[in-house]
mmCIF file of C-alpha atoms and ligand atoms in Angstrom:
data_model
loop_
_atom_site.group_PDB
_atom_site.id
_atom_site.type_symbol
_atom_site.label_atom_id
_atom_site.label_comp_id
_atom_site.label_asym_id
_atom_site.label_seq_id
_atom_site.Cartn_x
_atom_site.Cartn_y
_atom_site.Cartn_z
ATOM 1 C CA MET A 1 17.514 -29.839 -10.622
ATOM 2 C CA ASP A 2 19.977 -27.635 -8.746
ATOM 3 C CA TYR A 3 17.631 -24.791 -7.845
ATOM 4 C CA LYS A 4 20.227 -23.038 -5.681
ATOM 5 C CA LYS A 5 22.483 -22.738 -8.711
ATOM 6 C CA LEU A 6 19.560 -21.524 -10.846
ATOM 7 C CA ARG A 7 18.813 -18.862 -8.223
ATOM 8 C CA GLU A 8 22.432 -17.689 -8.259
ATOM 9 C CA GLU A 9 22.422 -17.523 -12.061
ATOM 10 C CA MET A 10 19.134 -15.591 -12.067
ATOM 11 C CA VAL A 11 20.610 -12.976 -9.734
ATOM 12 C CA LYS A 12 23.878 -12.766 -11.674
ATOM 13 C CA LYS A 13 22.456 -12.716 -15.196
ATOM 14 C CA GLN A 14 18.973 -11.190 -14.902
ATOM 15 C CA LEU A 15 19.050 -8.826 -11.910
ATOM 16 C CA ILE A 16 22.527 -7.337 -11.389
ATOM 17 C CA PRO A 17 23.151 -6.385 -15.064
ATOM 18 C CA ARG A 18 19.788 -4.554 -15.135
ATOM 19 C CA GLY A 19 20.563 -2.350 -12.164
ATOM 20 C CA ILE A 20 19.243 -4.302 -9.174
ATOM 21 C CA ASN A 21 22.098 -3.515 -6.820
ATOM 22 C CA ASP A 22 20.641 -3.448 -3.303
ATOM 23 C CA ARG A 23 22.435 -6.268 -1.463
ATOM 24 C CA LYS A 24 19.443 -7.045 0.781
ATOM 25 C CA ILE A 25 17.174 -7.436 -2.258
ATOM 26 C CA LEU A 26 19.662 -9.685 -4.035
ATOM 27 C CA ASP A 27 19.982 -11.801 -0.868
ATOM 28 C CA ALA A 28 16.194 -12.144 -0.670
ATOM 29 C CA PHE A 29 16.150 -13.424 -4.274
ATOM 30 C CA LEU A 30 18.908 -15.899 -3.421
ATOM 31 C CA LYS A 31 16.861 -17.137 -0.481
ATOM 32 C CA VAL A 32 13.267 -17.522 -1.711
ATOM 33 C CA GLU A 33 12.633 -20.848 -3.446
ATOM 34 C CA ARG A 34 10.716 -19.582 -6.477
ATOM 35 C CA GLU A 35 10.146 -23.141 -7.741
ATOM 36 C CA ARG A 36 7.711 -23.691 -4.853
ATOM 37 C CA PHE A 37 5.463 -20.866 -6.118
ATOM 38 C CA VAL A 38 4.946 -22.190 -9.655
ATOM 39 C CA PRO A 39 2.872 -25.197 -10.799
ATOM 40 C CA LEU A 40 4.780 -28.518 -10.730
ATOM 41 C CA SER A 41 4.702 -28.688 -14.531
ATOM 42 C CA SER A 42 6.626 -25.362 -14.807
ATOM 43 C CA ARG A 43 9.224 -25.906 -12.085
ATOM 44 C CA ARG A 44 12.039 -26.332 -14.572
ATOM 45 C CA ASP A 45 11.232 -22.823 -15.876
ATOM 46 C CA ALA A 46 10.875 -21.215 -12.435
ATOM 47 C CA TYR A 47 14.069 -19.136 -12.792
ATOM 48 C CA ARG A 48 13.685 -18.210 -16.476
ATOM 49 C CA ASP A 49 13.499 -14.585 -17.565
ATOM 50 C CA PHE A 50 9.723 -14.424 -18.160
ATOM 51 C CA PRO A 51 6.384 -14.607 -16.333
ATOM 52 C CA LEU A 52 4.721 -18.013 -15.910
ATOM 53 C CA SER A 53 1.106 -19.087 -15.706
ATOM 54 C CA ILE A 54 -0.139 -19.963 -12.203
ATOM 55 C CA GLY A 55 -3.708 -20.933 -13.198
ATOM 56 C CA GLU A 56 -6.980 -18.951 -13.105
ATOM 57 C CA GLY A 57 -5.636 -16.902 -16.049
ATOM 58 C CA GLN A 58 -3.040 -15.273 -13.766
ATOM 59 C CA THR A 59 0.765 -15.119 -13.740
ATOM 60 C CA ILE A 60 3.785 -15.048 -11.469
ATOM 61 C CA SER A 61 5.757 -12.026 -12.675
ATOM 62 C CA GLN A 62 9.201 -12.209 -14.299
ATOM 63 C CA PRO A 63 11.937 -12.221 -11.586
ATOM 64 C CA TYR A 64 13.400 -8.927 -12.837
ATOM 65 C CA MET A 65 10.019 -7.180 -12.622
ATOM 66 C CA VAL A 66 9.531 -8.428 -9.034
ATOM 67 C CA ALA A 67 13.026 -7.144 -8.176
ATOM 68 C CA LEU A 68 12.514 -3.790 -9.893
ATOM 69 C CA MET A 69 9.224 -3.138 -8.101
ATOM 70 C CA THR A 70 10.811 -4.146 -4.810
ATOM 71 C CA GLN A 71 13.772 -1.821 -5.342
ATOM 72 C CA CYS A 72 11.417 1.066 -6.206
ATOM 73 C CA LEU A 73 9.735 0.627 -2.805
ATOM 74 C CA GLU A 74 12.967 1.670 -0.987
ATOM 75 C CA LEU A 75 12.270 -0.633 1.952
ATOM 76 C CA THR A 76 14.362 -0.241 5.096
ATOM 77 C CA GLY A 77 12.937 -3.191 7.038
ATOM 78 C CA SER A 78 10.579 -1.321 9.356
ATOM 79 C CA GLU A 79 7.624 -0.762 7.027
ATOM 80 C CA LYS A 80 4.040 -1.925 7.022
ATOM 81 C CA VAL A 81 3.367 -2.870 3.401
ATOM 82 C CA LEU A 82 0.125 -3.391 1.485
ATOM 83 C CA GLU A 83 0.366 -5.610 -1.588
ATOM 84 C CA ILE A 84 -2.531 -5.804 -4.048
ATOM 85 C CA GLY A 85 -2.512 -9.033 -6.097
ATOM 86 C CA THR A 86 -0.999 -11.880 -4.060
ATOM 87 C CA GLY A 87 -1.006 -14.266 -7.036
ATOM 88 C CA SER A 88 1.430 -17.080 -6.229
ATOM 89 C CA GLY A 89 2.734 -15.313 -3.110
ATOM 90 C CA TYR A 90 6.312 -15.092 -4.449
ATOM 91 C CA GLN A 91 6.486 -11.292 -4.353
ATOM 92 C CA THR A 92 4.813 -11.453 -0.924
ATOM 93 C CA ALA A 93 7.664 -13.653 0.350
ATOM 94 C CA ILE A 94 10.281 -11.212 -0.978
ATOM 95 C CA LEU A 95 8.461 -8.301 0.708
ATOM 96 C CA ALA A 96 8.176 -10.259 3.972
ATOM 97 C CA LEU A 97 11.962 -10.631 4.127
ATOM 98 C CA LEU A 98 12.509 -6.907 3.593
ATOM 99 C CA SER A 99 9.793 -5.288 5.719
ATOM 100 C CA ARG A 100 8.093 -5.529 9.117
ATOM 101 C CA GLN A 101 4.589 -6.641 8.111
ATOM 102 C CA VAL A 102 2.905 -7.442 4.815
ATOM 103 C CA TYR A 103 -0.845 -7.308 4.177
ATOM 104 C CA SER A 104 -1.698 -8.816 0.807
ATOM 105 C CA VAL A 105 -5.083 -8.825 -0.979
ATOM 106 C CA GLU A 106 -6.030 -11.267 -3.745
ATOM 107 C CA ARG A 107 -9.423 -11.349 -5.490
ATOM 108 C CA ILE A 108 -9.301 -15.036 -6.517
ATOM 109 C CA PRO A 109 -9.969 -17.200 -3.428
ATOM 110 C CA SER A 110 -8.145 -20.333 -4.702
ATOM 111 C CA LEU A 111 -4.922 -18.368 -5.331
ATOM 112 C CA ALA A 112 -5.163 -16.614 -1.952
ATOM 113 C CA GLU A 113 -5.651 -19.958 -0.170
ATOM 114 C CA ARG A 114 -2.726 -21.594 -1.952
ATOM 115 C CA ALA A 115 -0.387 -18.677 -1.239
ATOM 116 C CA LYS A 116 -1.495 -18.508 2.402
ATOM 117 C CA LYS A 117 -0.795 -22.213 2.952
ATOM 118 C CA LEU A 118 2.571 -22.121 1.203
ATOM 119 C CA LEU A 119 3.820 -18.989 2.977
ATOM 120 C CA SER A 120 2.797 -20.433 6.324
ATOM 121 C CA GLU A 121 4.560 -23.750 5.528
ATOM 122 C CA MET A 122 7.660 -21.764 4.591
ATOM 123 C CA GLY A 123 7.586 -20.026 7.962
ATOM 124 C CA TYR A 124 6.635 -16.465 7.006
ATOM 125 C CA SER A 125 4.931 -15.156 10.139
ATOM 126 C CA ASN A 126 4.721 -11.450 9.170
ATOM 127 C CA VAL A 127 2.276 -11.951 6.281
ATOM 128 C CA ARG A 128 -1.518 -11.723 6.275
ATOM 129 C CA ILE A 129 -3.502 -12.593 3.178
ATOM 130 C CA PHE A 130 -7.044 -11.408 2.478
ATOM 131 C CA VAL A 131 -9.562 -12.223 -0.256
ATOM 132 C CA GLY A 132 -11.225 -9.157 -1.707
ATOM 133 C CA ASP A 133 -11.179 -6.291 -4.161
ATOM 134 C CA GLY A 134 -7.765 -4.743 -3.595
ATOM 135 C CA SER A 135 -8.613 -1.762 -5.813
ATOM 136 C CA MET A 136 -10.367 -0.525 -2.659
ATOM 137 C CA GLY A 137 -7.254 -1.156 -0.576
ATOM 138 C CA LEU A 138 -7.520 -2.601 2.931
ATOM 139 C CA LYS A 139 -8.758 0.255 5.071
ATOM 140 C CA GLU A 140 -8.799 -1.690 8.312
ATOM 141 C CA TYR A 141 -4.998 -1.685 8.735
ATOM 142 C CA SER A 142 -4.212 1.598 6.974
ATOM 143 C CA PRO A 143 -2.207 3.788 6.655
ATOM 144 C CA TYR A 144 0.607 1.883 4.921
ATOM 145 C CA GLU A 145 4.154 3.126 4.513
ATOM 146 C CA ARG A 146 4.403 1.256 1.227
ATOM 147 C CA ILE A 147 1.838 0.008 -1.290
ATOM 148 C CA LEU A 148 2.633 -2.323 -4.186
ATOM 149 C CA VAL A 149 0.082 -3.128 -6.876
ATOM 150 C CA THR A 150 1.001 -6.141 -9.006
ATOM 151 C CA ALA A 151 -1.777 -5.813 -11.611
ATOM 152 C CA GLY A 152 -2.249 -3.097 -14.241
ATOM 153 C CA ALA A 153 -4.624 -0.204 -13.479
ATOM 154 C CA GLY A 154 -6.081 2.535 -15.707
ATOM 155 C CA ASP A 155 -5.185 5.053 -13.034
ATOM 156 C CA ILE A 156 -4.150 5.019 -9.372
ATOM 157 C CA PRO A 157 -7.214 3.907 -7.351
ATOM 158 C CA PRO A 158 -8.194 6.822 -5.036
ATOM 159 C CA PRO A 159 -8.594 4.569 -1.932
ATOM 160 C CA LEU A 160 -4.936 3.531 -2.295
ATOM 161 C CA ILE A 161 -3.862 7.195 -2.294
ATOM 162 C CA GLU A 162 -5.906 7.732 0.875
ATOM 163 C CA GLN A 163 -4.459 4.667 2.577
ATOM 164 C CA LEU A 164 -0.839 5.582 1.768
ATOM 165 C CA ASP A 165 0.921 7.190 4.710
ATOM 166 C CA GLU A 166 2.508 10.652 4.518
ATOM 167 C CA GLU A 167 6.019 10.221 3.007
ATOM 168 C CA GLY A 168 4.840 6.797 1.797
ATOM 169 C CA ILE A 169 5.739 5.194 -1.534
ATOM 170 C CA MET A 170 3.407 3.369 -3.912
ATOM 171 C CA VAL A 171 4.523 1.328 -6.926
ATOM 172 C CA ILE A 172 1.854 0.559 -9.522
ATOM 173 C CA PRO A 173 1.623 -0.278 -13.238
ATOM 174 C CA VAL A 174 -0.656 2.269 -14.943
ATOM 175 C CA GLY A 175 -1.836 2.250 -18.545
ATOM 176 C CA ASP A 176 -4.333 0.344 -20.654
ATOM 177 C CA VAL A 177 -5.197 -3.344 -20.432
ATOM 178 C CA TYR A 178 -2.422 -4.417 -22.790
ATOM 179 C CA SER A 179 0.586 -2.440 -21.581
ATOM 180 C CA GLN A 180 1.457 -0.077 -18.789
ATOM 181 C CA GLU A 181 4.142 2.168 -17.355
ATOM 182 C CA LEU A 182 5.534 1.295 -13.936
ATOM 183 C CA ILE A 183 4.861 4.344 -11.741
ATOM 184 C CA VAL A 184 6.464 5.276 -8.432
ATOM 185 C CA ALA A 185 4.182 7.622 -6.493
ATOM 186 C CA LYS A 186 5.335 9.415 -3.340
ATOM 187 C CA LYS A 187 2.969 11.167 -0.949
ATOM 188 C CA GLN A 188 4.354 14.470 0.267
ATOM 189 C CA LYS A 189 2.286 16.988 2.213
ATOM 190 C CA GLY A 190 -0.866 15.228 1.016
ATOM 191 C CA LYS A 191 0.138 15.489 -2.653
ATOM 192 C CA ILE A 192 1.159 12.651 -4.964
ATOM 193 C CA LEU A 193 4.390 13.070 -6.927
ATOM 194 C CA LYS A 194 4.730 10.555 -9.757
ATOM 195 C CA ARG A 195 7.766 9.199 -11.582
ATOM 196 C CA LYS A 196 7.704 6.798 -14.535
ATOM 197 C CA VAL A 197 10.162 3.909 -14.315
ATOM 198 C CA GLU A 198 9.689 1.708 -17.383
ATOM 199 C CA ARG A 199 7.169 0.044 -19.641
ATOM 200 C CA CYS A 200 5.673 -3.227 -18.444
ATOM 201 C CA VAL A 201 2.878 -5.710 -19.099
ATOM 202 C CA PHE A 202 0.684 -6.941 -16.241
ATOM 203 C CA VAL A 203 -2.617 -8.772 -16.001
ATOM 204 C CA PRO A 204 -5.417 -6.263 -15.365
ATOM 205 C CA LEU A 205 -6.459 -5.000 -11.969
ATOM 206 C CA ILE A 206 -10.118 -6.010 -11.796
ATOM 207 C CA GLY A 207 -12.436 -4.273 -9.357
ATOM 208 C CA LYS A 208 -14.346 -1.152 -8.449
ATOM 209 C CA TYR A 209 -11.356 1.114 -9.157
ATOM 210 C CA GLY A 210 -9.852 -1.221 -11.780
ATOM 211 C CA TRP A 211 -11.280 -2.590 -14.988
ATOM 212 C CA GLU A 212 -14.510 -3.933 -13.482
ATOM 213 C CA GLY A 213 -17.049 -5.194 -15.995
ATOM 214 C CA ARG A 214 -14.774 -4.553 -18.948
ATOM 215 C CA ILE A 215 -12.739 -7.754 -18.695
ATOM 216 C CA ASP A 216 -12.966 -11.198 -17.036
HETATM 217 N N1 SAM B 1 3.015 -10.801 -7.469
HETATM 218 C C1 SAM B 1 2.404 -12.029 -7.884
HETATM 219 C C2 SAM B 1 3.359 -13.184 -7.799
HETATM 220 O O1 SAM B 1 4.494 -12.985 -7.373
HETATM 221 O O2 SAM B 1 2.937 -14.294 -8.121
HETATM 222 C C3 SAM B 1 1.843 -11.915 -9.265
HETATM 223 C C4 SAM B 1 0.586 -11.193 -9.291
HETATM 224 S S1 SAM B 1 -0.333 -11.369 -10.779
HETATM 225 C C5 SAM B 1 0.657 -10.574 -11.985
HETATM 226 C C6 SAM B 1 -1.632 -10.203 -10.428
HETATM 227 C C7 SAM B 1 -2.642 -10.694 -9.414
HETATM 228 O O3 SAM B 1 -3.528 -9.621 -9.120
HETATM 229 C C8 SAM B 1 -3.496 -11.860 -9.880
HETATM 230 O O4 SAM B 1 -3.381 -12.924 -8.987
HETATM 231 C C9 SAM B 1 -4.909 -11.281 -9.879
HETATM 232 O O5 SAM B 1 -5.908 -12.213 -9.531
HETATM 233 C C10 SAM B 1 -4.789 -10.176 -8.850
HETATM 234 N N2 SAM B 1 -5.808 -9.123 -8.922
HETATM 235 C C11 SAM B 1 -6.327 -8.502 -9.999
HETATM 236 N N3 SAM B 1 -7.225 -7.571 -9.609
HETATM 237 C C12 SAM B 1 -7.254 -7.592 -8.247
HETATM 238 C C13 SAM B 1 -7.978 -6.872 -7.262
HETATM 239 N N4 SAM B 1 -8.851 -5.921 -7.558
HETATM 240 N N5 SAM B 1 -7.736 -7.173 -5.963
HETATM 241 C C14 SAM B 1 -6.848 -8.123 -5.604
HETATM 242 N N6 SAM B 1 -6.149 -8.854 -6.505
HETATM 243 C C15 SAM B 1 -6.342 -8.586 -7.806
#
């Protein structure tokens, strides 16, 4: 399969027409080999316009959703970013190309291990992956200039608000377990200003400040 051509088509047909217009983001999508982040049996669908299963009941998000969340982060290249929900590591790779350092937390050890190995093989040296409950953030390296949550929460976990730097931006799906609204939250003078972007459907954020005990 000509994956390079599939990548170009994905950018042209799925991202640009829906308002993803930042050249650096589009270039990152042209560069990252998404087929390496999906199971072998789904490689032919790697560039299709929908999420795919990656095992353990989890998904790699639809390319457009990864691009939209990335664009909402307004990255300039100098940021320290916290990602909650490593999953396949695809979004992590996109963030690594567009920021200074990425810390990513995944609660399922097998997914974290697989993503860590793949990202290291692919030469991403500004990524660190941790196993744990990301609803509590990753206090050790805080504050973060950007935080991206790639699983749906009932509300913004308070530790993530604390660990977001002043003038920082957080992108997070918030709603119920079945559907959410993508929220962009900016921290200004200690206060959180929220803006709704669009409706979305993510797997649930499990954990102390997620849906602990109610699902799984
Ligand atoms: N961005 C990922 C990608 O590109 O493949 C997709 C992430 S998937 C939609 C959401 C991930 O969040 C799953 O891998 C899930 O295990 C993880 N997750 C859910 N709750 C979590 C928590 N409390 N801490 C860390 N990861 C969590």
